[in-house]
Amino acid sequence: MMVKKIFSKKLCKVVSFCIAGVMVMLSPISVVAESVIDPHEAVYGYYADNYKSNISDNKTPDTNVAIGMLNGFADLWEPGETWSTGTILNDAIIRTNIQKAYDIAGARTKEQEVKAHEIEFTHLNWVILDGLGEYKEKFIELSGIGDDTSEWKLKSSAKLYFPAYLADLFRNTAASTSAAKAYYSFPRPYRWKLDTMEVVTEGFVESQVVDTIIEEKGIASINGADDGGFPSGHTNGAFLAAYAIAYSVPQKFCDMLMTAAEVGNYRIIAGMHSPLDVMGGRLTATALSSSILADTKASTYTFVKAAYNKGQQNLVGENVIPEVATLEDYAAYKENLKQYIYYLTYDFEKIGETNVAMKVPKGAEALLSSRLPYLTDEQRRYVLYTTGLESGYPLLDDEEGWGRLNYYAAANGYAEFLTDVTVDMDASKGAYNACDSWLNDISGSGKLTKKGTGTLALVGNNTFTGGVTVENGTLIMVGANSLGTGDVIVTGGALTENIKGVSTIPGNYSQSGGDLVLTLDASGDKLDIAGNAKLGGKLVIELGEGMNIDETTVVLSAKTISGNFDSVEIKGMDKKYEAVVSGGNVTVKEASSSMIWILIAVAVVIVVIAVIMAVVVLKKKKSN
């Protein structure tokens, strides 16, 4: 009996295990894929949970999140008993790091020296305001920060107090790089002899540092033990301030990040830091900024929300809606993205595995909450997952995934649909809730469904296969292949084509309601559907300047066409039009002539009926 009981228990476990395995295999892709965005815990826990542990009393990777998160540096460099006696663990990377520092500093211009000096001695909150572009002067005026660029004043009655306060909050909440610098004790580039890779213990390599910085700061008197290079404090400070302003003014999100990255690069130009120093400074700022924004229980969280609200109300304007991106914007974005990725990686050779899946740290999605406000937290994590850097770069493969995050790319939407994606936008909330453009090239097997009242523009060269459904609001096709390679369904709202030349739907097209809006700028412009088309709803045609169409102009073509549009409108024209389906083509013609004949026919019928009724009445009178 005991044997039977044991056997039966084992059998039950085996059966249960098999059933569980089958259930996993049969689970929808979205359920399986959800695990890829789960956070990964590090030796110190999660940065978002323990960000306040970055204080000088915590001196180890497991007690201090900043030290622990940067622990990839321990694969390259081992600190010694004194500041100058550390050991190089990866000669190729450390040598390349110092060589890059020498090369970048050695190639600087006089103008760059002036800028490097300015960054050295200007409050970093002021420095990054360049990223605000046309909003910079207005921000200075309405924030109450004064006119002294060596300090950042706060004036609680100022209209932009909260955005200014948020930058200050980020810079003063467990933000110091001192503990990490003390732990890693990595000499600055001006203390390295490049030919021998020896550390200079007396003085420094004078030719590397901007002369005016030496004169004003007196570097020669600084003890190397108190002058660690990794991570860069200026880069950390610049990114902290940039992330804060970017959250408050997401219309300048990418510009703020690029400005911070350029500040970091100027630390190399100045001769003050190496590329790895700068990369480390960006990491600490990214992790801390995200963690503060994700801490919804903090007493300061109400200020976080106020920073965005005031930024929109008093700086940008609540009724200012972002413009739909163009193909020119797409091309510029691609170039800028290359430059930003260079700043993230400095083109170091990969030393780790290159096929490790992306990791998304806990709370990392919070930095995107104002830039992609219409997405859920889960969706924003997918955006970060699909836009992250490849693995293998020195320093960037940390346990949580902070090093591989690319917020510049993430601010421009998904790069892959791993699951079906529903975008529900509420235009009444303004800003990016009302209109946004995704500039990334989107791959994957997922499907995109557009809901809500806002407008979403797809601009990239997209290859996702799941198809597109428009239920409400507006989906704009800016690139010729923006809708991916699947089927397109329109049940409501509007699908708008805004392309010069032929735009393509590689799959089938079905419209049972809503509008199909085609922009015709020149002869030959049309929507080409590679599959079959089932038509209904409304066709709207917008003609470019000087463009005319007649009954021979094909506006839509497909393999086969069934049904027809219920109505046709040509913008700017008072006449009535109708669609004509002939084979696999759709043309339009004036409906006025046919309507006249219909009206005449109706009138004739009425007259005939009236005559018949009159005759009947007369006959009745005669018979009486």
Coordinates of C-alpha atoms in Angstrom, one line a residue:
M1 CA 0.0 0.0 0.0
M2 CA 2.9 2.4 0.8
V3 CA 4.5 1.7 -2.5
K4 CA 1.2 2.4 -4.3
K5 CA 0.6 5.6 -2.4
I6 CA 4.2 6.8 -3.1
F7 CA 3.7 5.8 -6.8
S8 CA 0.4 7.6 -7.0
K9 CA 1.9 10.8 -5.5
K10 CA 4.8 10.6 -7.9
L11 CA 2.4 10.0 -10.8
C12 CA 0.3 12.9 -9.8
K13 CA 3.4 15.1 -9.7
V14 CA 4.4 13.9 -13.1
V15 CA 1.0 14.4 -14.5
S16 CA 0.7 17.9 -13.0
F17 CA 4.1 18.8 -14.4
C18 CA 3.2 17.6 -17.8
I19 CA -0.1 19.5 -17.7
A20 CA 1.7 22.6 -16.6
G21 CA 4.2 22.2 -19.4
V22 CA 1.4 21.8 -21.9
M23 CA -0.4 24.9 -20.5
V24 CA 2.8 26.9 -20.9
M25 CA 3.2 25.8 -24.5
L26 CA -0.4 26.6 -25.3
S27 CA -0.3 30.0 -23.5
P28 CA -0.7 33.1 -25.7
I29 CA 2.5 34.7 -26.9
S30 CA 1.6 37.8 -24.9
V31 CA 1.7 35.9 -21.6
V32 CA 5.1 34.3 -22.4
A33 CA 6.5 37.6 -23.6
E34 CA 5.5 39.4 -20.5
S35 CA 8.3 37.8 -18.6
V36 CA 10.9 39.5 -20.7
I37 CA 10.1 42.8 -19.1
D38 CA 10.2 41.6 -15.6
P39 CA 12.9 43.4 -13.5
H40 CA 16.2 41.6 -12.5
E41 CA 17.4 42.0 -9.0
A42 CA 21.0 43.0 -8.4
V43 CA 23.3 42.2 -5.4
Y44 CA 22.1 45.5 -3.8
G45 CA 18.4 44.7 -4.5
Y46 CA 16.6 47.1 -6.9
Y47 CA 18.0 50.6 -7.4
A48 CA 14.4 52.0 -7.3
D49 CA 13.8 50.5 -3.9
N50 CA 17.2 51.5 -2.4
Y51 CA 18.2 54.7 -4.2
K52 CA 18.7 56.5 -0.9
S53 CA 21.5 54.1 0.0
N54 CA 24.0 56.1 -2.1
I55 CA 25.6 57.9 0.8
S56 CA 29.3 58.1 1.9
D57 CA 28.8 55.7 4.9
N58 CA 27.9 52.9 2.5
K59 CA 31.1 51.8 0.8
T60 CA 30.5 48.5 -0.9
P61 CA 28.6 47.2 -3.9
D62 CA 26.0 45.4 -1.8
T63 CA 25.3 48.4 0.5
N64 CA 25.5 51.3 -2.0
V65 CA 23.4 51.1 -5.2
A66 CA 25.6 53.5 -7.1
I67 CA 28.7 51.4 -6.4
G68 CA 26.9 48.2 -7.1
M69 CA 25.3 49.3 -10.3
L70 CA 28.7 50.3 -11.7
N71 CA 30.3 47.0 -10.7
G72 CA 30.9 46.2 -14.4
F73 CA 33.9 48.5 -14.0
A74 CA 35.4 45.9 -11.6
D75 CA 35.9 43.6 -14.7
L76 CA 38.2 46.3 -16.1
W77 CA 40.0 47.8 -13.1
E78 CA 40.8 46.7 -9.5
P79 CA 41.4 49.5 -7.0
G80 CA 44.7 49.3 -5.1
E81 CA 45.5 50.1 -1.5
T82 CA 46.3 53.7 -2.6
W83 CA 44.8 55.8 -5.4
S84 CA 47.8 55.2 -7.7
T85 CA 48.3 51.5 -7.2
G86 CA 45.2 49.9 -8.9
T87 CA 45.5 47.1 -11.3
I88 CA 44.4 47.0 -14.9
L89 CA 42.4 43.9 -15.5
N90 CA 41.5 44.5 -19.1
D91 CA 44.5 46.2 -20.7
A92 CA 42.9 46.6 -24.2
I93 CA 39.8 48.5 -22.8
I94 CA 41.6 50.6 -20.3
R95 CA 44.3 51.5 -22.8
T96 CA 41.7 52.3 -25.4
N97 CA 39.8 54.4 -22.9
I98 CA 42.8 56.6 -22.2
Q99 CA 43.7 56.7 -25.8
K100 CA 40.2 58.0 -26.7
A101 CA 40.5 60.6 -24.0
Y102 CA 43.9 61.8 -25.4
D103 CA 42.5 61.8 -29.0
I104 CA 39.3 63.7 -28.2
A105 CA 41.1 66.3 -26.0
G106 CA 43.9 66.6 -28.5
A107 CA 41.6 67.5 -31.3
R108 CA 39.7 70.3 -29.6
T109 CA 39.3 73.7 -31.1
K110 CA 39.7 77.1 -29.4
E111 CA 35.9 77.4 -29.4
Q112 CA 35.6 74.1 -27.7
E113 CA 38.1 75.1 -25.1
V114 CA 35.9 78.2 -24.3
K115 CA 32.8 76.0 -24.0
A116 CA 34.7 73.4 -21.9
H117 CA 35.7 76.2 -19.5
E118 CA 32.2 77.5 -19.3
I119 CA 30.8 74.0 -18.4
E120 CA 33.5 73.6 -15.8
F121 CA 32.5 76.7 -13.9
T122 CA 28.8 77.1 -14.6
H123 CA 26.0 75.5 -12.6
L124 CA 25.0 72.4 -14.5
N125 CA 21.3 73.2 -14.3
W126 CA 22.0 76.3 -16.3
V127 CA 24.2 74.5 -18.8
I128 CA 21.5 72.0 -19.8
L129 CA 18.9 74.7 -20.5
D130 CA 20.4 75.0 -24.0
G131 CA 18.3 71.9 -24.7
L132 CA 15.1 73.8 -24.3
G133 CA 15.8 75.7 -27.5
E134 CA 13.1 78.3 -28.2
Y135 CA 11.8 77.8 -24.6
K136 CA 15.0 78.6 -22.9
E137 CA 14.6 82.4 -22.3
K138 CA 11.0 82.0 -21.3
F139 CA 12.0 79.3 -18.8
I140 CA 14.6 81.6 -17.3
E141 CA 12.1 84.4 -17.1
L142 CA 9.3 82.4 -15.5
S143 CA 11.3 80.1 -13.2
G144 CA 12.7 82.7 -10.9
I145 CA 16.2 81.1 -11.1
G146 CA 17.8 84.6 -11.4
D147 CA 20.6 85.6 -13.7
D148 CA 23.7 84.3 -11.8
T149 CA 24.8 81.2 -13.7
S150 CA 26.9 80.0 -10.9
E151 CA 23.9 79.2 -8.7
W152 CA 20.3 77.9 -9.1
K153 CA 17.9 80.0 -7.2
L154 CA 14.3 78.8 -6.4
K155 CA 11.4 81.1 -6.1
S156 CA 8.2 79.4 -4.9
S157 CA 5.9 82.1 -6.4
A158 CA 7.4 81.7 -9.9
K159 CA 5.2 80.2 -12.6
L160 CA 7.8 77.6 -13.4
Y161 CA 8.9 77.0 -9.8
F162 CA 8.1 73.2 -9.9
P163 CA 10.1 72.4 -13.0
A164 CA 13.1 74.3 -11.6
Y165 CA 12.5 72.6 -8.2
L166 CA 12.5 69.1 -9.8
A167 CA 15.9 69.7 -11.3
D168 CA 17.1 70.7 -7.9
L169 CA 15.4 67.7 -6.3
F170 CA 17.2 65.3 -8.7
R171 CA 20.6 66.9 -8.0
N172 CA 20.2 66.8 -4.3
T173 CA 18.7 63.4 -3.5
A174 CA 21.4 60.7 -3.0
A175 CA 22.9 62.0 -6.2
S176 CA 26.6 62.3 -5.4
T177 CA 29.2 60.3 -7.2
S178 CA 31.7 60.7 -4.4
A179 CA 31.2 57.2 -2.8
A180 CA 31.6 55.5 -6.2
K181 CA 34.7 57.6 -7.0
A182 CA 36.3 56.7 -3.7
Y183 CA 35.5 53.0 -4.1
Y184 CA 36.8 52.6 -7.7
S185 CA 39.6 55.1 -7.3
F186 CA 40.3 55.4 -11.0
P187 CA 42.8 58.1 -12.0
R188 CA 41.7 60.9 -14.4
P189 CA 43.2 60.8 -17.9
Y190 CA 45.7 63.6 -17.1
R191 CA 47.4 61.3 -14.6
W192 CA 48.1 58.6 -17.1
K193 CA 51.2 58.2 -19.3
L194 CA 49.8 56.7 -22.5
D195 CA 53.0 55.1 -23.7
T196 CA 53.6 53.1 -20.5
M197 CA 50.1 53.2 -18.9
E198 CA 51.7 54.3 -15.7
V199 CA 50.0 56.6 -13.3
V200 CA 51.7 59.9 -12.6
T201 CA 51.9 60.5 -8.9
E202 CA 53.5 63.9 -9.0
G203 CA 51.7 66.6 -11.0
F204 CA 49.9 65.6 -14.2
V205 CA 50.0 65.3 -18.0
E206 CA 49.6 69.1 -18.5
S207 CA 48.9 69.1 -22.2
Q208 CA 45.6 67.3 -21.8
V209 CA 43.7 69.9 -19.7
V210 CA 42.3 73.2 -20.9
D211 CA 44.8 75.9 -19.7
T212 CA 42.2 78.2 -18.3
I213 CA 40.8 75.4 -16.2
I214 CA 44.2 74.7 -14.8
E215 CA 44.7 78.4 -14.0
E216 CA 41.4 78.8 -12.3
K217 CA 41.1 75.5 -10.6
G218 CA 44.7 74.7 -9.7
I219 CA 44.7 71.1 -10.6
A220 CA 48.4 70.6 -9.7
S221 CA 47.5 71.1 -6.0
I222 CA 44.8 68.5 -6.0
N223 CA 45.7 65.2 -4.4
G224 CA 45.0 62.3 -6.7
A225 CA 43.4 60.4 -3.8
D226 CA 40.6 62.9 -3.7
D227 CA 40.4 63.3 -7.5
G228 CA 38.9 60.1 -8.9
G229 CA 37.7 60.1 -12.5
F230 CA 35.1 57.3 -12.4
P231 CA 32.2 58.1 -12.6
S232 CA 32.1 61.7 -13.9
G233 CA 30.3 64.0 -11.5
H234 CA 29.6 66.7 -14.1
T235 CA 28.0 64.1 -16.5
N236 CA 25.9 62.8 -13.6
G237 CA 24.8 66.3 -12.7
A238 CA 24.0 67.3 -16.3
F239 CA 21.9 64.2 -16.9
L240 CA 20.0 64.6 -13.6
A241 CA 19.0 68.1 -14.5
A242 CA 18.3 67.1 -18.1
Y243 CA 16.0 64.3 -17.1
A244 CA 14.1 66.6 -14.7
I245 CA 13.5 69.2 -17.4
A246 CA 12.7 66.6 -20.0
Y247 CA 10.0 65.2 -17.7
S248 CA 8.5 68.6 -17.2
V249 CA 8.8 69.6 -20.9
P250 CA 8.7 66.3 -22.9
Q251 CA 8.4 68.3 -26.1
K252 CA 12.2 68.7 -25.7
F253 CA 12.9 65.3 -24.3
C254 CA 15.5 64.2 -26.9
D255 CA 17.0 67.7 -27.1
M256 CA 17.6 67.7 -23.3
L257 CA 19.2 64.2 -23.4
M258 CA 21.5 65.2 -26.3
T259 CA 22.5 68.3 -24.5
A260 CA 23.5 66.3 -21.4
A261 CA 25.4 63.8 -23.5
E262 CA 27.3 66.7 -25.1
V263 CA 28.1 68.1 -21.7
G264 CA 29.6 64.7 -20.8
N265 CA 31.6 64.7 -24.0
Y266 CA 32.9 68.2 -23.2
R267 CA 34.4 66.7 -20.0
I268 CA 36.6 64.6 -22.3
I269 CA 37.3 67.5 -24.6
A270 CA 38.4 69.5 -21.5
G271 CA 40.9 66.8 -20.6
M272 CA 39.1 66.2 -17.3
H273 CA 37.6 62.8 -17.9
S274 CA 37.7 59.6 -20.0
P275 CA 34.9 58.0 -22.0
L276 CA 34.3 55.3 -19.3
D277 CA 34.1 58.1 -16.7
V278 CA 31.4 59.8 -18.7
M279 CA 29.5 56.6 -19.3
G280 CA 29.5 55.9 -15.6
G281 CA 28.1 59.3 -14.8
R282 CA 25.2 58.8 -17.2
L283 CA 24.4 55.5 -15.6
T284 CA 24.1 56.9 -12.1
A285 CA 22.0 59.8 -13.2
T286 CA 19.6 57.5 -15.2
A287 CA 19.1 55.1 -12.4
L288 CA 18.5 57.9 -9.8
S289 CA 16.2 60.0 -12.0
S290 CA 14.0 57.0 -12.8
S291 CA 13.9 55.9 -9.2
I292 CA 12.8 59.3 -7.9
L293 CA 10.0 59.5 -10.6
A294 CA 8.9 55.9 -9.8
D295 CA 8.7 56.6 -6.0
T296 CA 5.0 57.5 -6.0
K297 CA 4.9 57.2 -2.2
A298 CA 7.6 59.9 -1.6
S299 CA 6.5 63.1 0.1
T300 CA 7.9 65.0 -2.9
Y301 CA 5.8 63.1 -5.5
T302 CA 3.1 65.8 -5.7
F303 CA 5.9 68.1 -6.8
V304 CA 6.8 65.7 -9.6
K305 CA 3.3 65.8 -11.0
A306 CA 3.2 69.6 -10.6
A307 CA 6.4 70.0 -12.5
Y308 CA 4.8 68.5 -15.6
N309 CA 1.5 70.4 -15.2
K310 CA 3.2 73.7 -14.8
G311 CA 5.6 73.0 -17.6
Q312 CA 2.7 72.5 -20.0
Q313 CA 0.5 75.3 -18.7
N314 CA 3.1 78.1 -18.3
L315 CA 5.9 77.2 -20.7
V316 CA 4.6 75.2 -23.7
G317 CA 0.9 76.1 -23.5
E318 CA -1.9 73.6 -22.8
N319 CA -3.4 74.0 -26.3
V320 CA -0.2 73.5 -28.2
I321 CA -0.4 70.2 -30.0
P322 CA 2.8 68.5 -31.3
E323 CA 3.1 68.5 -35.1
V324 CA 3.0 65.3 -37.1
A325 CA 6.6 64.3 -38.0
T326 CA 7.8 64.3 -41.6
L327 CA 10.2 62.1 -43.5
E328 CA 12.7 64.9 -43.1
D329 CA 12.3 64.6 -39.3
Y330 CA 12.8 60.8 -39.7
A331 CA 16.1 61.3 -41.5
A332 CA 17.3 63.8 -39.0
Y333 CA 16.3 61.5 -36.1
K334 CA 18.3 58.6 -37.6
E335 CA 21.4 60.8 -37.8
N336 CA 20.9 62.1 -34.2
L337 CA 20.3 58.6 -32.9
K338 CA 23.7 57.5 -34.3
Q339 CA 25.4 60.3 -32.5
Y340 CA 23.6 59.6 -29.3
I341 CA 24.5 55.9 -29.4
Y342 CA 28.1 57.0 -29.9
Y343 CA 27.8 59.0 -26.7
L344 CA 26.3 56.0 -24.9
T345 CA 29.0 53.6 -26.0
Y346 CA 31.9 55.6 -27.4
D347 CA 32.4 52.9 -29.9
F348 CA 34.2 50.6 -27.5
E349 CA 34.8 47.1 -28.8
K350 CA 32.4 44.6 -27.3
I351 CA 34.0 42.3 -24.7
G352 CA 30.9 40.4 -23.4
E353 CA 28.3 38.2 -25.0
T354 CA 26.5 40.0 -27.8
N355 CA 23.2 38.1 -27.7
V356 CA 22.1 38.6 -24.1
A357 CA 18.4 39.6 -23.9
M358 CA 17.6 43.1 -22.9
K359 CA 16.8 43.8 -19.2
V360 CA 14.5 46.6 -18.1
P361 CA 15.2 47.8 -14.5
K362 CA 12.5 48.3 -12.0
G363 CA 11.0 51.8 -12.3
A364 CA 12.8 52.6 -15.5
E365 CA 9.5 53.2 -17.3
A366 CA 8.8 56.2 -15.1
L367 CA 11.1 58.4 -17.1
L368 CA 8.9 57.9 -20.1
S369 CA 5.6 58.6 -18.3
S370 CA 5.3 62.2 -19.6
R371 CA 6.8 61.6 -23.0
L372 CA 4.6 58.5 -23.8
P373 CA 1.6 59.3 -21.4
Y374 CA -1.0 57.4 -23.4
L375 CA 0.9 54.1 -22.8
T376 CA 0.6 51.9 -19.7
D377 CA 3.6 51.3 -17.5
E378 CA 3.9 47.8 -19.0
Q379 CA 3.8 49.2 -22.5
R380 CA 6.5 51.7 -21.6
R381 CA 8.7 48.8 -20.3
Y382 CA 8.2 47.0 -23.7
V383 CA 9.3 50.2 -25.4
L384 CA 12.5 50.3 -23.3
Y385 CA 13.0 46.6 -24.0
T386 CA 12.8 47.0 -27.7
T387 CA 14.9 50.1 -28.0
G388 CA 17.8 49.0 -25.8
L389 CA 21.5 48.7 -26.8
E390 CA 23.0 45.4 -27.8
S391 CA 24.9 43.6 -25.0
G392 CA 28.6 43.2 -24.8
Y393 CA 29.8 46.8 -24.3
P394 CA 32.3 47.5 -21.4
L395 CA 30.5 48.7 -18.2
L396 CA 27.0 48.6 -19.7
D397 CA 25.9 45.0 -18.9
D398 CA 25.0 45.6 -15.3
E399 CA 22.7 43.2 -13.4
E400 CA 19.5 45.4 -13.7
G401 CA 20.0 46.7 -17.2
W402 CA 20.5 50.5 -16.6
G403 CA 23.6 50.6 -18.9
R404 CA 21.7 49.4 -22.0
L405 CA 18.7 51.8 -21.8
N406 CA 18.5 54.2 -24.7
Y407 CA 15.9 56.8 -23.7
Y408 CA 16.6 58.8 -26.9
A409 CA 15.3 56.0 -29.0
A410 CA 12.6 55.0 -26.5
A411 CA 11.1 58.5 -26.7
N412 CA 10.3 57.8 -30.3
G413 CA 8.1 54.7 -29.6
Y414 CA 8.4 51.0 -30.1
A415 CA 11.1 49.3 -32.1
E416 CA 9.4 46.0 -32.1
F417 CA 5.9 44.6 -31.4
L418 CA 6.6 41.5 -29.3
T419 CA 2.9 41.4 -28.4
D420 CA -0.3 43.0 -29.7
V421 CA -0.3 46.7 -28.9
T422 CA -3.3 48.8 -28.2
V423 CA -2.8 52.6 -28.2
D424 CA -5.7 54.5 -26.5
M425 CA -5.2 58.2 -26.7
D426 CA -7.3 60.9 -25.0
A427 CA -6.9 64.1 -27.0
S428 CA -8.6 66.2 -24.3
K429 CA -5.5 65.7 -22.1
G430 CA -3.4 67.6 -24.6
A431 CA 0.3 67.4 -25.6
Y432 CA 1.4 63.9 -26.6
N433 CA -2.0 62.5 -25.6
A434 CA -3.4 64.5 -28.5
C435 CA -0.8 63.8 -31.1
D436 CA 2.4 61.8 -31.3
S437 CA 4.8 60.4 -34.0
W438 CA 6.8 57.1 -33.7
L439 CA 10.0 57.5 -35.6
N440 CA 11.5 54.1 -35.0
D441 CA 11.5 51.2 -37.5
I442 CA 9.1 48.7 -36.0
S443 CA 9.5 44.9 -36.4
G444 CA 7.9 42.0 -34.7
S445 CA 4.8 39.8 -35.0
G446 CA 2.4 41.9 -32.9
K447 CA -0.6 43.8 -34.1
L448 CA -1.3 47.6 -33.6
T449 CA -4.8 48.7 -32.6
K450 CA -5.6 52.4 -32.5
K451 CA -8.3 53.6 -30.1
G452 CA -9.2 56.8 -28.4
T453 CA -9.5 60.3 -29.8
G454 CA -5.9 61.3 -30.4
T455 CA -3.7 61.1 -33.4
L456 CA -0.7 58.7 -33.8
A457 CA 1.7 58.9 -36.8
L458 CA 3.8 56.0 -37.9
V459 CA 6.9 57.3 -39.7
G460 CA 9.4 54.5 -39.8
N461 CA 10.2 51.8 -42.3
N462 CA 8.1 49.2 -40.5
T463 CA 8.1 45.4 -41.0
F464 CA 5.8 44.2 -38.2
T465 CA 3.5 41.4 -39.4
G466 CA 0.5 41.5 -37.1
G467 CA -1.4 44.1 -39.0
V468 CA -3.2 47.3 -38.0
T469 CA -6.8 48.1 -36.8
V470 CA -8.1 51.6 -36.5
E471 CA -11.2 51.8 -34.3
N472 CA -11.1 55.4 -33.3
G473 CA -9.1 58.6 -33.5
T474 CA -6.6 59.0 -36.3
L475 CA -3.7 56.9 -37.5
I476 CA -1.4 58.6 -40.0
M477 CA 0.8 56.7 -42.4
V478 CA 3.9 59.0 -43.0
G479 CA 6.3 56.5 -44.5
A480 CA 5.5 54.4 -47.6
N481 CA 5.8 51.2 -45.5
S482 CA 4.8 52.5 -42.1
L483 CA 1.8 50.1 -41.7
G484 CA 4.0 47.0 -41.6
T485 CA 3.4 43.9 -43.7
G486 CA 0.1 42.7 -42.3
D487 CA -3.6 43.3 -43.0
V488 CA -5.2 46.7 -42.3
I489 CA -8.7 47.1 -40.9
V490 CA -10.6 50.3 -40.4
T491 CA -13.9 50.2 -38.4
G492 CA -13.9 53.8 -37.2
G493 CA -11.9 56.9 -36.8
A494 CA -9.5 57.7 -39.7
L495 CA -6.6 56.1 -41.5
T496 CA -4.7 59.0 -43.2
E497 CA -2.1 58.5 -45.9
N498 CA 0.3 61.5 -46.0
I499 CA 2.9 60.4 -48.6
K500 CA 4.3 61.8 -51.8
G501 CA 4.1 59.0 -54.3
V502 CA 2.7 55.6 -54.0
S503 CA 2.0 54.3 -50.4
T504 CA 1.7 50.6 -49.8
I505 CA -0.3 48.2 -47.8
P506 CA 1.4 44.8 -48.3
G507 CA -1.6 42.8 -47.0
N508 CA -5.3 43.0 -47.3
Y509 CA -7.5 46.1 -46.6
S510 CA -10.9 46.1 -45.1
Q511 CA -13.0 49.2 -44.2
S512 CA -16.5 49.0 -42.7
G513 CA -16.6 52.5 -41.3
G514 CA -14.6 55.6 -40.5
D515 CA -12.5 57.5 -43.1
L516 CA -9.7 56.7 -45.5
V517 CA -7.9 59.9 -46.1
L518 CA -5.6 60.0 -49.2
T519 CA -3.3 62.9 -50.0
L520 CA -2.6 63.3 -53.7
D521 CA 0.3 65.7 -54.5
A522 CA 1.2 64.6 -58.0
S523 CA 0.2 62.4 -60.9
G524 CA 0.6 58.8 -59.9
D525 CA 0.0 59.2 -56.2
K526 CA -2.2 56.5 -54.9
L527 CA -2.7 53.8 -52.2
D528 CA -1.5 50.5 -53.5
I529 CA -3.0 47.4 -51.7
A530 CA -1.1 44.3 -52.5
G531 CA -3.8 42.0 -51.3
N532 CA -7.6 42.2 -51.5
A533 CA -9.7 45.2 -50.6
K534 CA -13.2 45.3 -49.1
L535 CA -14.5 48.9 -49.1
G536 CA -17.0 50.8 -47.1
G537 CA -17.1 54.0 -45.0
K538 CA -15.9 57.2 -46.4
L539 CA -13.1 58.2 -48.8
V540 CA -11.6 61.6 -48.3
I541 CA -9.1 63.0 -50.8
E542 CA -6.9 66.0 -50.1
L543 CA -5.3 67.5 -53.2
G544 CA -1.8 69.1 -53.1
E545 CA -1.2 72.5 -54.6
G546 CA -1.9 72.5 -58.3
M547 CA -3.1 68.9 -58.3
N548 CA -6.3 68.0 -60.2
I549 CA -7.9 64.7 -60.8
D550 CA -10.4 63.4 -63.3
E551 CA -12.4 60.2 -64.0
T552 CA -9.2 58.4 -65.1
T553 CA -7.1 59.2 -62.0
V554 CA -6.6 56.0 -60.0
V555 CA -6.6 56.8 -56.3
L556 CA -6.5 53.2 -55.0
S557 CA -5.6 49.9 -56.4
A558 CA -5.8 46.3 -55.1
K559 CA -5.6 42.7 -56.2
T560 CA -9.4 42.5 -56.0
I561 CA -12.0 44.9 -54.7
S562 CA -15.4 44.2 -53.2
G563 CA -17.9 46.7 -52.1
N564 CA -17.5 50.5 -52.4
F565 CA -17.1 53.6 -50.4
D566 CA -20.4 54.9 -49.0
S567 CA -19.4 58.5 -49.7
V568 CA -16.6 60.5 -51.2
E569 CA -15.3 63.9 -50.3
I570 CA -12.6 65.9 -52.0
K571 CA -11.4 68.6 -49.7
G572 CA -12.0 72.2 -51.0
M573 CA -14.5 71.1 -53.6
D574 CA -18.2 71.9 -53.3
K575 CA -19.3 69.3 -55.8
K576 CA -20.6 65.8 -55.0
Y577 CA -18.4 62.8 -55.9
E578 CA -18.7 59.1 -56.0
A579 CA -16.1 56.3 -56.2
V580 CA -16.0 54.0 -59.2
V581 CA -14.7 50.5 -58.8
S582 CA -13.4 49.0 -62.0
G583 CA -11.5 45.7 -61.7
G584 CA -8.7 46.4 -59.2
N585 CA -8.8 50.2 -59.4
V586 CA -10.8 52.9 -57.8
T587 CA -11.4 56.3 -59.5
V588 CA -13.7 59.1 -58.6
K589 CA -16.1 61.2 -60.6
E590 CA -18.6 63.9 -60.1
A591 CA -21.9 62.7 -58.8
S592 CA -23.9 65.8 -59.8
S593 CA -24.9 64.6 -63.3
S594 CA -26.2 61.3 -62.1
M595 CA -28.0 63.1 -59.3
I596 CA -29.8 65.3 -61.8
W597 CA -31.0 62.3 -63.7
I598 CA -32.2 60.7 -60.5
L599 CA -34.1 63.9 -59.6
I600 CA -35.6 64.1 -63.1
A601 CA -36.7 60.5 -62.9
V602 CA -38.2 61.1 -59.5
A603 CA -40.0 64.2 -60.8
V604 CA -41.3 62.3 -63.8
V605 CA -42.7 59.5 -61.6
I606 CA -44.4 62.1 -59.4
V607 CA -45.9 63.8 -62.4
V608 CA -47.1 60.5 -63.8
I609 CA -48.7 59.6 -60.5
A610 CA -50.3 63.0 -60.2
V611 CA -51.8 62.6 -63.8
I612 CA -53.1 59.1 -63.0
M613 CA -54.7 60.3 -59.8
A614 CA -56.3 63.3 -61.7
V615 CA -57.7 61.0 -64.3
V616 CA -59.1 58.7 -61.6
V617 CA -60.8 61.7 -59.9
L618 CA -62.3 62.9 -63.2
K619 CA -63.7 59.5 -64.0
K620 CA -65.3 59.3 -60.5
K621 CA -66.9 62.7 -61.0
K622 CA -68.3 61.7 -64.4
S623 CA -69.7 58.5 -63.1
N624 CA -71.5 60.5 -60.4

